[in-house]
mmCIF file of C-alpha atoms in Angstrom:
data_model
loop_
_atom_site.group_PDB
_atom_site.id
_atom_site.type_symbol
_atom_site.label_atom_id
_atom_site.label_comp_id
_atom_site.label_asym_id
_atom_site.label_seq_id
_atom_site.Cartn_x
_atom_site.Cartn_y
_atom_site.Cartn_z
ATOM 1 C CA MET J 14 -0.022 -0.019 0.017
ATOM 2 C CA ILE J 15 1.303 3.395 -0.945
ATOM 3 C CA ASP J 16 1.601 5.941 1.886
ATOM 4 C CA GLN J 17 -1.209 8.501 1.545
ATOM 5 C CA PRO J 18 0.956 11.647 1.270
ATOM 6 C CA ILE J 19 2.977 10.063 -1.489
ATOM 7 C CA GLN J 20 -0.163 8.916 -3.330
ATOM 8 C CA THR J 21 -1.731 12.346 -2.984
ATOM 9 C CA MET J 22 1.257 14.052 -4.501
ATOM 10 C CA LEU J 23 1.616 11.521 -7.332
ATOM 11 C CA MET J 24 -2.060 11.862 -8.257
ATOM 12 C CA GLN J 25 -2.085 15.673 -8.176
ATOM 13 C CA ALA J 26 1.153 16.140 -10.053
ATOM 14 C CA HIS J 27 0.839 18.354 -13.071
ATOM 15 C CA GLY J 28 0.081 16.901 -16.475
ATOM 16 C CA GLN J 29 -2.293 14.352 -17.996
ATOM 17 C CA TRP J 30 -2.235 10.958 -16.232
ATOM 18 C CA ILE J 31 -4.297 9.086 -18.784
ATOM 19 C CA ILE J 32 -3.555 9.563 -22.455
ATOM 20 C CA PRO J 33 -7.068 9.551 -23.950
ATOM 21 C CA ALA J 34 -7.998 6.798 -26.428
ATOM 22 C CA ASN J 35 -8.730 9.287 -29.213
ATOM 23 C CA ILE J 36 -5.044 10.269 -29.389
ATOM 24 C CA VAL J 37 -3.499 6.828 -28.851
ATOM 25 C CA ALA J 38 -2.270 5.135 -32.051
ATOM 26 C CA ASN J 39 -4.151 1.858 -32.596
ATOM 27 C CA VAL J 40 -5.146 -0.635 -35.248
ATOM 28 C CA MET J 41 -8.351 -2.498 -35.797
ATOM 29 C CA VAL J 42 -8.697 -6.234 -35.318
ATOM 30 C CA ASN J 43 -9.531 -6.800 -39.043
ATOM 31 C CA ASN J 44 -6.766 -4.599 -40.485
ATOM 32 C CA ASP J 45 -4.214 -6.579 -42.471
ATOM 33 C CA CYS J 46 -0.768 -6.906 -40.933
ATOM 34 C CA GLU J 47 0.808 -4.834 -43.709
ATOM 35 C CA HIS J 48 -1.251 -1.814 -42.563
ATOM 36 C CA ALA J 49 -0.350 -2.516 -38.936
ATOM 37 C CA PHE J 50 3.342 -2.833 -39.888
ATOM 38 C CA LEU J 51 3.232 0.603 -41.501
ATOM 39 C CA VAL J 52 1.435 2.152 -38.487
ATOM 40 C CA LEU J 53 3.926 0.723 -35.973
ATOM 41 C CA THR J 54 6.906 1.705 -38.151
ATOM 42 C CA LYS J 55 5.731 5.333 -38.628
ATOM 43 C CA ILE J 56 4.740 6.080 -35.055
ATOM 44 C CA GLY J 57 7.767 4.491 -33.430
ATOM 45 C CA TYR J 58 5.945 2.877 -30.521
ATOM 46 C CA SER J 59 6.878 -0.602 -29.427
ATOM 47 C CA LYS J 60 3.303 -1.783 -28.918
ATOM 48 C CA ILE J 61 -0.173 -0.469 -29.594
ATOM 49 C CA PRO J 62 -3.761 -1.370 -28.703
ATOM 50 C CA VAL J 63 -5.944 -3.409 -31.066
ATOM 51 C CA LEU J 64 -9.582 -2.374 -31.141
ATOM 52 C CA ASP J 65 -12.891 -3.631 -32.543
ATOM 53 C CA LYS J 66 -15.686 -1.495 -34.046
ATOM 54 C CA ASN J 67 -17.097 0.013 -30.871
ATOM 55 C CA GLN J 68 -13.681 0.413 -29.191
ATOM 56 C CA PRO J 69 -13.610 -2.724 -27.034
ATOM 57 C CA LEU J 70 -10.000 -3.544 -26.442
ATOM 58 C CA CYS J 71 -9.220 -6.873 -28.101
ATOM 59 C CA GLY J 72 -5.432 -7.105 -27.936
ATOM 60 C CA LEU J 73 -2.034 -5.534 -28.147
ATOM 61 C CA LEU J 74 0.276 -5.603 -31.140
ATOM 62 C CA SER J 75 4.027 -5.071 -31.454
ATOM 63 C CA LEU J 76 6.351 -4.747 -34.413
ATOM 64 C CA SER J 77 8.145 -7.912 -33.348
ATOM 65 C CA MET J 78 4.848 -9.854 -33.446
ATOM 66 C CA ILE J 79 4.388 -8.801 -37.059
ATOM 67 C CA THR J 80 7.971 -9.258 -38.215
ATOM 68 C CA GLU J 81 7.985 -12.755 -36.803
ATOM 69 C CA LYS J 82 5.229 -13.618 -39.319
ATOM 70 C CA MET J 83 7.158 -11.958 -42.111
ATOM 71 C CA LEU J 84 10.186 -14.241 -41.709
ATOM 72 C CA ASP J 85 10.386 -17.553 -43.497
ATOM 73 C CA THR J 86 13.177 -20.013 -42.835
ATOM 74 C CA ASP J 87 15.436 -18.689 -45.592
ATOM 75 C CA HIS J 88 14.173 -15.222 -46.508
ATOM 76 C CA ILE J 89 11.949 -12.293 -45.621
ATOM 77 C CA ALA J 90 8.447 -12.613 -47.043
ATOM 78 C CA PRO J 91 6.603 -9.275 -46.738
ATOM 79 C CA GLU J 92 3.770 -10.701 -48.873
ATOM 80 C CA ASN J 93 2.706 -12.738 -45.817
ATOM 81 C CA LEU J 94 1.572 -9.488 -44.186
ATOM 82 C CA ARG J 95 -1.124 -8.833 -46.797
ATOM 83 C CA ARG J 96 -2.726 -12.211 -46.168
ATOM 84 C CA MET J 97 -2.778 -12.052 -42.360
ATOM 85 C CA LYS J 98 -5.085 -10.047 -40.133
ATOM 86 C CA VAL J 99 -4.098 -8.316 -36.950
ATOM 87 C CA LYS J 100 -6.373 -10.679 -35.041
ATOM 88 C CA ASP J 101 -4.181 -13.585 -36.151
ATOM 89 C CA VAL J 102 -1.032 -12.060 -34.707
ATOM 90 C CA MET J 103 -2.027 -9.925 -31.700
ATOM 91 C CA GLN J 104 -1.431 -10.613 -28.034
ATOM 92 C CA THR J 105 -4.655 -11.476 -26.294
ATOM 93 C CA ASP J 106 -3.355 -12.213 -22.798
ATOM 94 C CA PHE J 107 -2.624 -8.813 -21.180
ATOM 95 C CA ARG J 108 -3.551 -6.830 -18.124
ATOM 96 C CA VAL J 109 -5.754 -3.724 -18.030
ATOM 97 C CA VAL J 110 -6.982 -1.359 -15.336
ATOM 98 C CA GLU J 111 -10.517 -0.178 -14.870
ATOM 99 C CA ASP J 112 -9.696 2.198 -12.032
ATOM 100 C CA PRO J 113 -6.815 4.450 -13.129
ATOM 101 C CA ASP J 114 -6.693 5.912 -9.598
ATOM 102 C CA ASP J 115 -5.567 2.552 -8.210
ATOM 103 C CA LEU J 116 -1.988 3.719 -8.175
ATOM 104 C CA ASP J 117 -0.698 0.591 -6.493
ATOM 105 C CA GLU J 118 -1.999 -1.646 -9.295
ATOM 106 C CA VAL J 119 -0.857 0.754 -12.054
ATOM 107 C CA MET J 120 2.665 0.902 -10.602
ATOM 108 C CA HIS J 121 2.920 -2.890 -10.423
ATOM 109 C CA LEU J 122 1.787 -3.270 -14.035
ATOM 110 C CA LEU J 123 4.181 -0.642 -15.327
ATOM 111 C CA VAL J 124 7.162 -2.521 -13.911
ATOM 112 C CA ASP J 125 6.896 -5.062 -16.792
ATOM 113 C CA ASP J 126 5.170 -3.005 -19.537
ATOM 114 C CA SER J 127 5.742 0.456 -20.986
ATOM 115 C CA PHE J 128 2.003 1.224 -20.750
ATOM 116 C CA VAL J 129 -1.166 -0.167 -19.271
ATOM 117 C CA PRO J 130 -4.488 0.090 -21.114
ATOM 118 C CA VAL J 131 -7.380 1.687 -19.263
ATOM 119 C CA VAL J 132 -10.857 0.302 -19.962
ATOM 120 C CA SER J 133 -14.395 0.984 -18.746
ATOM 121 C CA ASP J 134 -16.641 -1.704 -17.179
ATOM 122 C CA ASP J 135 -17.738 -2.902 -20.599
ATOM 123 C CA ARG J 136 -14.079 -3.142 -21.755
ATOM 124 C CA THR J 137 -14.338 -0.014 -23.922
ATOM 125 C CA PHE J 138 -10.850 1.370 -24.454
ATOM 126 C CA THR J 139 -10.568 4.742 -22.751
ATOM 127 C CA GLY J 140 -6.823 5.369 -22.896
ATOM 128 C CA ILE J 141 -3.403 4.362 -21.586
ATOM 129 C CA ILE J 142 -1.167 5.189 -18.661
ATOM 130 C CA THR J 143 2.478 5.105 -19.611
ATOM 131 C CA ARG J 144 5.564 4.414 -17.597
ATOM 132 C CA ARG J 145 6.789 7.792 -18.828
ATOM 133 C CA GLU J 146 3.834 9.578 -17.211
ATOM 134 C CA LEU J 147 4.414 7.711 -13.960
ATOM 135 C CA LEU J 148 8.104 8.616 -13.942
ATOM 136 C CA LYS J 149 7.236 12.294 -14.574
ATOM 137 C CA ARG J 150 5.091 12.139 -11.450
ATOM 138 C CA VAL J 151 7.770 10.417 -9.432
ATOM 139 C CA ASN J 152 10.191 13.154 -10.582
ATOM 140 C CA TYR J 153 7.686 15.800 -9.471
ATOM 141 C CA LEU J 154 7.379 14.056 -6.087
ATOM 142 C CA ALA J 155 11.128 13.775 -5.633
ATOM 143 C CA HIS J 156 11.608 17.483 -6.264
ATOM 144 C CA ASN J 157 8.584 18.887 -4.445
ATOM 145 C CA PHE J 158 7.895 16.653 -1.433
ATOM 146 C CA ASP J 159 9.542 19.060 1.041
ATOM 147 C CA ASP J 160 7.447 21.953 -0.343
ATOM 148 C CA CYS J 161 4.314 20.182 0.849
ATOM 149 C CA PHE J 162 5.409 18.135 3.839
ATOM 150 C CA GLU J 163 7.748 18.509 6.756
ATOM 151 C CA THR J 164 9.731 15.350 7.272
ATOM 152 C CA VAL J 165 11.190 14.108 10.479
ATOM 153 C CA LYS J 166 13.403 11.073 10.584
ATOM 154 C CA ARG J 167 12.158 8.529 13.007
ATOM 155 C CA PRO J 168 14.739 7.120 15.387
ATOM 156 C CA ASP J 169 13.948 3.530 14.344
ATOM 157 C CA ALA J 170 14.024 4.230 10.600
ATOM 158 C CA ALA J 171 17.446 2.670 10.065
ATOM 159 C CA THR J 172 16.349 -0.579 11.686
ATOM 160 C CA LYS J 173 13.204 -0.713 9.521
ATOM 161 C CA GLN J 174 15.264 -0.180 6.356
ATOM 162 C CA LYS J 175 17.536 -3.101 7.197
ATOM 163 C CA GLU J 176 14.498 -5.367 7.733
ATOM 164 C CA ARG J 177 13.168 -4.622 4.225
#
């Protein structure tokens, strides 16, 4: 559990916490992989959300997932990408958050991934929280904590640190 003063500062740090779905690059589940390859190459992201018609989040797609399908045993076969759909290549086992204010869960998920998708109750894609945004907030915390709180070192603090 995150200490309340820390959580308060992280959540009120300046800047957008959730990058809204309407500005997040994505592909549709029925796009061909050639289109997805071009999108991923042009935007420079490592992974993007895969959506269906009404914005339910169906999967995640990375450039490496696509290029794996483009490689044959002895040559590169870009023609494979025209025949395959995103739904045939995408990652379907991934974690999401419904409550973006659950900072503890978000932080745990961002340890392993560069972003975590945010969805509504009906799994409609509402945006992403990135590791970059979290680190910006940690940076804000590290530089402004003393402006908001007076800290006093507890006499037993050294002992507690060794126990952790």
